[in-house]
mmCIF file of C-alpha atoms in Angstrom:
data_model
loop_
_atom_site.group_PDB
_atom_site.id
_atom_site.type_symbol
_atom_site.label_atom_id
_atom_site.label_comp_id
_atom_site.label_asym_id
_atom_site.label_seq_id
_atom_site.Cartn_x
_atom_site.Cartn_y
_atom_site.Cartn_z
ATOM 1 C CA UNK F 30 101.468 97.535 126.434
ATOM 2 C CA UNK F 31 100.512 97.995 122.842
ATOM 3 C CA UNK F 32 101.568 100.375 120.281
ATOM 4 C CA UNK F 33 99.270 102.492 118.054
ATOM 5 C CA UNK F 34 99.368 105.570 115.678
ATOM 6 C CA UNK F 35 97.908 109.109 115.577
ATOM 7 C CA UNK F 36 99.307 112.406 114.472
ATOM 8 C CA UNK F 37 99.809 116.305 114.486
ATOM 9 C CA UNK F 38 100.186 120.289 112.873
ATOM 10 C CA UNK F 39 101.494 123.306 114.080
ATOM 11 C CA UNK F 40 100.505 126.888 112.533
ATOM 12 C CA UNK F 41 103.432 128.785 113.280
ATOM 13 C CA UNK F 42 105.631 127.723 110.176
ATOM 14 C CA UNK F 43 107.042 128.731 106.475
ATOM 15 C CA UNK F 44 107.282 125.001 105.497
ATOM 16 C CA UNK F 45 104.430 123.044 103.325
ATOM 17 C CA UNK F 46 101.672 121.481 105.254
ATOM 18 C CA UNK F 47 97.487 121.371 104.303
ATOM 19 C CA UNK F 48 96.511 124.070 102.735
ATOM 20 C CA UNK F 49 93.165 125.462 104.102
ATOM 21 C CA UNK F 50 90.655 125.738 100.749
ATOM 22 C CA UNK F 51 88.067 128.203 102.503
ATOM 23 C CA UNK F 52 85.932 128.284 98.972
ATOM 24 C CA UNK F 53 85.898 124.364 98.875
ATOM 25 C CA UNK F 54 82.158 123.352 98.423
ATOM 26 C CA UNK F 55 79.891 121.041 100.626
ATOM 27 C CA UNK F 56 80.230 117.198 100.100
ATOM 28 C CA UNK F 57 76.699 115.708 98.331
ATOM 29 C CA UNK F 58 73.600 115.016 100.508
ATOM 30 C CA UNK F 59 71.802 116.117 103.334
ATOM 31 C CA UNK F 60 73.600 117.498 106.693
ATOM 32 C CA UNK F 61 73.896 115.359 109.687
ATOM 33 C CA UNK F 62 72.805 117.830 112.088
ATOM 34 C CA UNK F 63 69.985 115.617 112.708
ATOM 35 C CA UNK F 64 71.833 112.440 114.416
ATOM 36 C CA UNK F 65 71.672 112.080 117.747
ATOM 37 C CA UNK F 66 74.640 113.078 119.904
ATOM 38 C CA UNK F 67 74.267 111.043 123.296
ATOM 39 C CA UNK F 68 77.620 111.175 125.514
ATOM 40 C CA UNK F 69 78.242 107.901 126.911
ATOM 41 C CA UNK F 70 81.463 106.039 128.403
ATOM 42 C CA UNK F 71 84.186 107.919 130.272
ATOM 43 C CA UNK F 72 86.463 110.023 127.783
ATOM 44 C CA UNK F 73 85.268 113.608 128.246
ATOM 45 C CA UNK F 74 84.139 115.695 125.389
ATOM 46 C CA UNK F 75 84.741 119.269 124.850
ATOM 47 C CA UNK F 76 88.124 118.890 126.209
ATOM 48 C CA UNK F 77 91.770 118.703 125.372
ATOM 49 C CA UNK F 78 93.132 115.347 125.427
ATOM 50 C CA UNK F 79 96.815 115.506 125.152
ATOM 51 C CA UNK F 80 98.069 111.810 126.414
ATOM 52 C CA UNK F 81 97.215 108.553 126.657
ATOM 53 C CA UNK F 82 95.501 107.063 129.913
ATOM 54 C CA UNK F 83 97.327 103.669 129.649
ATOM 55 C CA UNK F 84 100.729 103.625 130.983
ATOM 56 C CA UNK F 85 103.298 102.265 128.376
ATOM 57 C CA UNK F 86 101.376 103.059 125.478
ATOM 58 C CA UNK F 87 102.527 105.147 122.455
ATOM 59 C CA UNK F 88 100.055 106.086 120.132
ATOM 60 C CA UNK F 89 101.780 107.614 116.627
ATOM 61 C CA UNK F 90 98.812 109.774 115.001
ATOM 62 C CA UNK F 91 99.029 111.014 111.330
ATOM 63 C CA UNK F 92 97.254 114.275 110.255
ATOM 64 C CA UNK F 93 96.310 115.970 107.081
ATOM 65 C CA UNK F 94 95.616 112.763 104.605
ATOM 66 C CA UNK F 95 95.674 110.921 102.628
ATOM 67 C CA UNK F 96 98.038 112.063 100.431
ATOM 68 C CA UNK F 97 100.795 110.591 98.140
ATOM 69 C CA UNK F 98 102.872 108.955 100.518
ATOM 70 C CA UNK F 99 99.831 107.687 102.562
ATOM 71 C CA UNK F 100 99.788 104.268 100.853
ATOM 72 C CA UNK F 101 103.606 103.500 101.589
ATOM 73 C CA UNK F 102 102.685 104.245 104.829
ATOM 74 C CA UNK F 103 99.701 101.713 105.008
ATOM 75 C CA UNK F 104 102.329 99.114 103.917
ATOM 76 C CA UNK F 105 104.608 99.465 106.686
ATOM 77 C CA UNK F 106 102.126 99.227 108.680
ATOM 78 C CA UNK F 107 101.127 96.454 107.290
ATOM 79 C CA UNK F 108 104.912 95.091 107.473
ATOM 80 C CA UNK F 109 105.013 95.736 111.258
ATOM 81 C CA UNK F 110 101.410 95.081 112.254
ATOM 82 C CA UNK F 111 100.808 98.131 114.200
ATOM 83 C CA UNK F 112 97.721 100.089 113.675
ATOM 84 C CA UNK F 113 97.580 103.884 113.398
ATOM 85 C CA UNK F 114 95.046 106.649 113.961
ATOM 86 C CA UNK F 115 94.825 109.088 110.695
ATOM 87 C CA UNK F 116 93.202 112.338 111.520
ATOM 88 C CA UNK F 117 91.616 113.115 107.587
ATOM 89 C CA UNK F 118 90.603 115.910 106.134
ATOM 90 C CA UNK F 119 87.693 115.625 104.080
ATOM 91 C CA UNK F 120 87.667 117.759 101.408
ATOM 92 C CA UNK F 121 89.366 115.706 98.854
ATOM 93 C CA UNK F 122 87.809 112.605 100.259
ATOM 94 C CA UNK F 123 85.639 111.812 96.998
ATOM 95 C CA UNK F 124 88.961 111.075 95.200
ATOM 96 C CA UNK F 125 90.555 109.080 98.021
ATOM 97 C CA UNK F 126 88.109 106.723 98.721
ATOM 98 C CA UNK F 127 90.154 103.665 98.023
ATOM 99 C CA UNK F 128 93.109 104.818 100.355
ATOM 100 C CA UNK F 129 90.040 105.652 103.067
ATOM 101 C CA UNK F 130 88.210 102.284 102.815
ATOM 102 C CA UNK F 131 92.032 100.453 102.867
ATOM 103 C CA UNK F 132 92.573 102.173 105.948
ATOM 104 C CA UNK F 133 89.540 100.888 107.603
ATOM 105 C CA UNK F 134 89.491 97.729 106.387
ATOM 106 C CA UNK F 135 93.306 97.323 107.451
ATOM 107 C CA UNK F 136 91.673 98.550 111.089
ATOM 108 C CA UNK F 137 93.254 101.382 111.663
ATOM 109 C CA UNK F 138 90.958 104.078 113.221
ATOM 110 C CA UNK F 139 89.999 106.863 111.269
ATOM 111 C CA UNK F 140 89.186 110.509 112.754
ATOM 112 C CA UNK F 141 88.531 114.194 111.601
ATOM 113 C CA UNK F 142 90.647 117.158 111.280
ATOM 114 C CA UNK F 143 88.096 119.049 109.182
ATOM 115 C CA UNK F 144 87.299 119.507 105.971
ATOM 116 C CA UNK F 145 89.570 121.881 104.481
ATOM 117 C CA UNK F 146 92.099 122.847 107.646
ATOM 118 C CA UNK F 147 90.718 125.846 108.642
ATOM 119 C CA UNK F 148 91.396 127.426 112.237
ATOM 120 C CA UNK F 149 88.225 126.213 114.534
ATOM 121 C CA UNK F 150 88.642 129.351 116.548
ATOM 122 C CA UNK F 151 86.693 130.963 113.585
ATOM 123 C CA UNK F 152 83.317 131.148 114.684
ATOM 124 C CA UNK F 153 82.347 132.099 111.082
ATOM 125 C CA UNK F 154 83.630 128.851 109.773
ATOM 126 C CA UNK F 155 83.529 126.417 112.045
ATOM 127 C CA UNK F 156 80.311 125.046 111.433
ATOM 128 C CA UNK F 157 80.754 123.932 107.923
ATOM 129 C CA UNK F 158 84.349 122.955 108.765
ATOM 130 C CA UNK F 159 83.470 120.058 111.112
ATOM 131 C CA UNK F 160 79.954 118.911 109.283
ATOM 132 C CA UNK F 161 80.917 118.909 106.341
ATOM 133 C CA UNK F 162 83.580 116.565 107.413
ATOM 134 C CA UNK F 163 80.628 114.387 108.788
ATOM 135 C CA UNK F 164 78.962 114.974 105.533
ATOM 136 C CA UNK F 165 82.034 113.116 103.754
ATOM 137 C CA UNK F 166 82.601 110.250 105.993
ATOM 138 C CA UNK F 167 78.923 109.834 105.691
ATOM 139 C CA UNK F 168 79.130 109.707 102.255
ATOM 140 C CA UNK F 169 81.776 107.029 101.899
ATOM 141 C CA UNK F 170 81.221 104.848 105.357
ATOM 142 C CA UNK F 171 78.001 105.251 105.865
ATOM 143 C CA UNK F 172 79.430 106.537 109.319
ATOM 144 C CA UNK F 173 81.547 109.409 111.256
ATOM 145 C CA UNK F 174 84.009 109.358 113.701
ATOM 146 C CA UNK F 175 83.615 110.867 117.364
ATOM 147 C CA UNK F 176 87.476 111.951 117.338
ATOM 148 C CA UNK F 177 88.486 115.391 116.448
ATOM 149 C CA UNK F 178 91.867 116.956 116.282
ATOM 150 C CA UNK F 179 91.524 120.789 115.563
ATOM 151 C CA UNK F 180 93.845 122.282 112.735
ATOM 152 C CA UNK F 181 96.618 124.264 114.097
ATOM 153 C CA UNK F 182 95.929 122.586 117.245
ATOM 154 C CA UNK F 183 93.981 125.760 117.700
ATOM 155 C CA UNK F 184 90.788 125.360 119.597
ATOM 156 C CA UNK F 185 89.738 128.140 122.190
ATOM 157 C CA UNK F 186 87.144 127.895 124.648
ATOM 158 C CA UNK F 187 83.907 128.397 122.318
ATOM 159 C CA UNK F 188 85.733 126.168 119.949
ATOM 160 C CA UNK F 189 85.617 123.318 122.750
ATOM 161 C CA UNK F 190 82.196 123.992 123.894
ATOM 162 C CA UNK F 191 81.051 123.623 119.841
ATOM 163 C CA UNK F 192 83.084 120.538 119.387
ATOM 164 C CA UNK F 193 81.425 119.173 122.954
ATOM 165 C CA UNK F 194 77.806 119.755 121.862
ATOM 166 C CA UNK F 195 78.515 118.053 118.572
ATOM 167 C CA UNK F 196 79.945 115.010 120.770
ATOM 168 C CA UNK F 197 83.395 115.327 119.659
ATOM 169 C CA UNK F 198 86.637 114.146 122.355
ATOM 170 C CA UNK F 199 89.104 116.543 121.290
ATOM 171 C CA UNK F 200 92.614 115.102 120.926
ATOM 172 C CA UNK F 201 96.237 117.185 120.851
ATOM 173 C CA UNK F 202 99.620 115.605 121.935
ATOM 174 C CA UNK F 203 102.221 115.364 124.367
ATOM 175 C CA UNK F 204 105.118 114.760 121.954
ATOM 176 C CA UNK F 205 105.185 116.699 118.472
ATOM 177 C CA UNK F 206 107.863 115.342 116.191
ATOM 178 C CA UNK F 207 107.558 118.492 113.922
ATOM 179 C CA UNK F 208 107.994 116.707 110.961
ATOM 180 C CA UNK F 209 106.525 119.633 108.790
ATOM 181 C CA UNK F 210 109.689 121.567 109.591
ATOM 182 C CA UNK F 211 112.259 118.859 108.686
ATOM 183 C CA UNK F 212 110.996 116.855 105.555
ATOM 184 C CA UNK F 213 114.694 115.930 103.988
ATOM 185 C CA UNK F 214 116.810 113.371 104.470
ATOM 186 C CA UNK F 215 119.103 115.385 107.003
ATOM 187 C CA UNK F 216 116.608 117.184 108.805
ATOM 188 C CA UNK F 217 114.261 114.182 109.525
ATOM 189 C CA UNK F 218 116.890 113.551 112.317
ATOM 190 C CA UNK F 219 115.400 116.446 114.117
ATOM 191 C CA UNK F 220 112.242 114.368 114.357
ATOM 192 C CA UNK F 221 113.873 111.267 115.245
ATOM 193 C CA UNK F 222 115.297 113.195 118.305
ATOM 194 C CA UNK F 223 111.941 114.969 119.131
ATOM 195 C CA UNK F 224 110.688 111.819 119.450
ATOM 196 C CA UNK F 225 112.765 109.972 121.639
ATOM 197 C CA UNK F 226 113.046 112.678 123.683
ATOM 198 C CA UNK F 227 109.147 113.192 124.027
ATOM 199 C CA UNK F 228 109.170 109.548 125.496
ATOM 200 C CA UNK F 229 111.829 109.163 127.241
ATOM 201 C CA UNK F 230 109.741 109.549 130.725
ATOM 202 C CA UNK F 231 109.436 105.903 129.997
ATOM 203 C CA UNK F 232 106.620 103.478 129.990
ATOM 204 C CA UNK F 233 105.020 104.797 133.234
ATOM 205 C CA UNK F 234 103.503 107.516 130.707
ATOM 206 C CA UNK F 235 101.389 107.373 128.040
ATOM 207 C CA UNK F 236 101.930 109.472 125.129
ATOM 208 C CA UNK F 237 100.121 110.986 122.107
ATOM 209 C CA UNK F 238 102.802 111.662 119.129
ATOM 210 C CA UNK F 239 101.963 113.862 116.141
ATOM 211 C CA UNK F 240 103.323 113.131 112.868
ATOM 212 C CA UNK F 241 101.889 113.856 109.055
ATOM 213 C CA UNK F 242 101.551 111.538 106.472
ATOM 214 C CA UNK F 243 101.742 114.003 103.633
ATOM 215 C CA UNK F 244 105.282 114.267 104.133
ATOM 216 C CA UNK F 245 107.716 111.674 102.556
ATOM 217 C CA UNK F 246 110.490 111.609 104.690
ATOM 218 C CA UNK F 247 107.998 110.891 107.525
ATOM 219 C CA UNK F 248 106.926 107.730 105.951
ATOM 220 C CA UNK F 249 109.985 106.758 104.508
ATOM 221 C CA UNK F 250 111.938 107.277 107.831
ATOM 222 C CA UNK F 251 110.493 109.076 110.568
ATOM 223 C CA UNK F 252 107.588 106.153 110.743
ATOM 224 C CA UNK F 253 109.732 102.668 110.755
ATOM 225 C CA UNK F 254 112.189 104.578 113.635
ATOM 226 C CA UNK F 255 109.031 105.434 116.030
ATOM 227 C CA UNK F 256 107.979 101.475 116.212
ATOM 228 C CA UNK F 257 111.413 100.221 116.108
ATOM 229 C CA UNK F 258 112.243 102.704 119.196
ATOM 230 C CA UNK F 259 109.485 102.297 120.900
ATOM 231 C CA UNK F 260 109.551 98.604 120.900
ATOM 232 C CA UNK F 261 113.408 99.043 121.947
ATOM 233 C CA UNK F 262 112.351 101.113 124.988
ATOM 234 C CA UNK F 263 109.565 98.376 125.858
ATOM 235 C CA UNK F 264 106.451 100.534 124.802
ATOM 236 C CA UNK F 265 105.287 97.531 123.231
ATOM 237 C CA UNK F 266 104.441 93.652 123.537
ATOM 238 C CA UNK F 267 102.623 91.591 121.277
ATOM 239 C CA UNK F 268 102.095 93.384 118.643
ATOM 240 C CA UNK F 269 100.052 92.191 115.749
ATOM 241 C CA UNK F 270 96.979 93.366 113.432
ATOM 242 C CA UNK F 271 94.512 92.804 116.365
ATOM 243 C CA UNK F 272 96.354 95.053 118.874
ATOM 244 C CA UNK F 273 94.378 97.796 118.577
ATOM 245 C CA UNK F 274 94.504 100.343 121.427
ATOM 246 C CA UNK F 275 92.427 103.478 120.493
ATOM 247 C CA UNK F 276 88.936 102.335 120.577
ATOM 248 C CA UNK F 277 86.690 103.057 117.300
ATOM 249 C CA UNK F 278 83.746 105.458 117.928
ATOM 250 C CA UNK F 279 81.640 106.555 115.414
ATOM 251 C CA UNK F 280 78.329 107.636 114.805
ATOM 252 C CA UNK F 281 76.248 105.143 112.298
ATOM 253 C CA UNK F 282 73.822 106.249 109.683
ATOM 254 C CA UNK F 283 72.277 103.294 108.982
ATOM 255 C CA UNK F 284 70.897 100.113 110.531
ATOM 256 C CA UNK F 285 73.865 98.082 111.411
ATOM 257 C CA UNK F 286 74.954 95.215 114.061
ATOM 258 C CA UNK F 287 78.692 95.150 115.464
ATOM 259 C CA UNK F 288 80.248 91.977 116.059
ATOM 260 C CA UNK F 289 83.631 92.041 118.508
ATOM 261 C CA UNK F 290 86.395 90.273 117.630
ATOM 262 C CA UNK F 291 90.453 90.739 119.377
ATOM 263 C CA UNK F 292 91.229 93.539 121.072
ATOM 264 C CA UNK F 293 89.277 96.475 119.290
ATOM 265 C CA UNK F 294 86.028 97.371 121.340
ATOM 266 C CA UNK F 295 83.370 99.550 118.971
ATOM 267 C CA UNK F 296 80.645 101.807 119.167
ATOM 268 C CA UNK F 297 78.315 102.747 116.805
ATOM 269 C CA UNK F 298 75.506 104.791 116.640
ATOM 270 C CA UNK F 299 72.568 106.406 114.818
ATOM 271 C CA UNK F 300 71.286 103.877 112.358
ATOM 272 C CA UNK F 301 69.967 104.909 108.901
ATOM 273 C CA UNK F 302 68.421 103.004 106.363
ATOM 274 C CA UNK F 303 69.763 104.511 102.872
ATOM 275 C CA UNK F 304 73.470 103.558 103.027
ATOM 276 C CA UNK F 305 74.729 100.284 101.276
ATOM 277 C CA UNK F 306 76.171 97.896 103.551
ATOM 278 C CA UNK F 307 79.568 97.306 104.777
ATOM 279 C CA UNK F 308 81.520 94.476 105.602
ATOM 280 C CA UNK F 309 85.300 95.311 106.749
ATOM 281 C CA UNK F 310 87.924 93.387 108.779
ATOM 282 C CA UNK F 311 91.471 94.379 109.455
ATOM 283 C CA UNK F 312 94.844 92.795 108.074
ATOM 284 C CA UNK F 313 95.367 88.943 108.523
ATOM 285 C CA UNK F 314 92.953 88.214 111.511
ATOM 286 C CA UNK F 315 90.041 90.602 111.880
ATOM 287 C CA UNK F 316 89.235 93.564 114.271
ATOM 288 C CA UNK F 317 85.906 93.793 113.496
ATOM 289 C CA UNK F 318 83.007 93.321 111.090
ATOM 290 C CA UNK F 319 80.300 95.832 110.310
ATOM 291 C CA UNK F 320 76.890 93.961 108.550
ATOM 292 C CA UNK F 321 73.848 94.503 107.564
ATOM 293 C CA UNK F 322 71.304 94.043 110.497
ATOM 294 C CA UNK F 323 67.927 95.734 112.241
ATOM 295 C CA UNK F 324 69.288 97.118 115.330
ATOM 296 C CA UNK F 325 66.903 100.344 115.862
ATOM 297 C CA UNK F 326 68.813 102.003 118.259
ATOM 298 C CA UNK F 327 72.508 102.294 120.115
ATOM 299 C CA UNK F 328 71.169 100.619 123.359
ATOM 300 C CA UNK F 329 70.100 97.371 121.052
ATOM 301 C CA UNK F 330 73.852 96.515 120.392
ATOM 302 C CA UNK F 331 74.272 95.309 123.897
ATOM 303 C CA UNK F 332 78.390 97.109 124.260
ATOM 304 C CA UNK F 333 79.546 97.739 127.219
ATOM 305 C CA UNK F 334 80.329 101.699 126.788
ATOM 306 C CA UNK F 335 82.757 101.820 129.643
ATOM 307 C CA UNK F 336 85.131 99.240 128.455
ATOM 308 C CA UNK F 337 84.541 100.700 124.563
ATOM 309 C CA UNK F 338 85.918 104.311 125.953
ATOM 310 C CA UNK F 339 87.813 103.767 128.779
ATOM 311 C CA UNK F 340 89.112 100.890 128.450
ATOM 312 C CA UNK F 341 92.069 101.601 126.258
ATOM 313 C CA UNK F 342 94.383 104.640 125.268
ATOM 314 C CA UNK F 343 92.161 107.794 126.091
#
């Protein structure tokens, strides 16, 4: 049984959360529309996933970052040997490159939370929100993720159809800490209780927990509580820097080869030649590496798609 980290959001609050910026300009470079988006593996596309399929797993997810507290959270994750999934807003990615690269190098999963946090139920802005975030990821890493959490958890059928066509796994939550409503030293106890109540079903179930790395008390209080409580309840065993139960799924836009290590199978796709080589490893022993190569198609990578997509949390 393993512990990982992911996150969540709500629309109906009067508290501080990521503000949508409808007039944010597009990232530089060409669009990502020409990249093939084949469906592989057992994790469904274009449907809402609310729970981990692997019993005994708590997946803690963080939305809306990077923020001013994200580096402090990364320090905590390094200290505790826990891997997280961060649902990233791309609008400020150019000024947060170092933080994002640290996340990636430490073995955390980076996923999409759209470009400016506009609701994806709005058909007039949906395309740009998703595609611009793909471009922002592409400009930093040479790839973009295939996991996405819709802002406010809003995604009606037209939205799901659109995301399915673009090859996305749509992630929601079954444990909402509502930390955006309780970002103060006393109020955060409510979020702690919501977490405890949410995982009270025990290790026979799997949980996707929603929190936000943009809130101070989430980082300074709630995050450590969730890690410690999960371990106390028996949700985690032998957690280390290589225990990363969320498969990393991205679409590559450069020539690349992949070498497996430890517990984190990887799926890469869609080579391109105009992005500089990337080399990355996890904290301590390393989860995976991407390095320059000459593969011309996804199939040539020789990765077991079924184990990559279906063998871990989702």
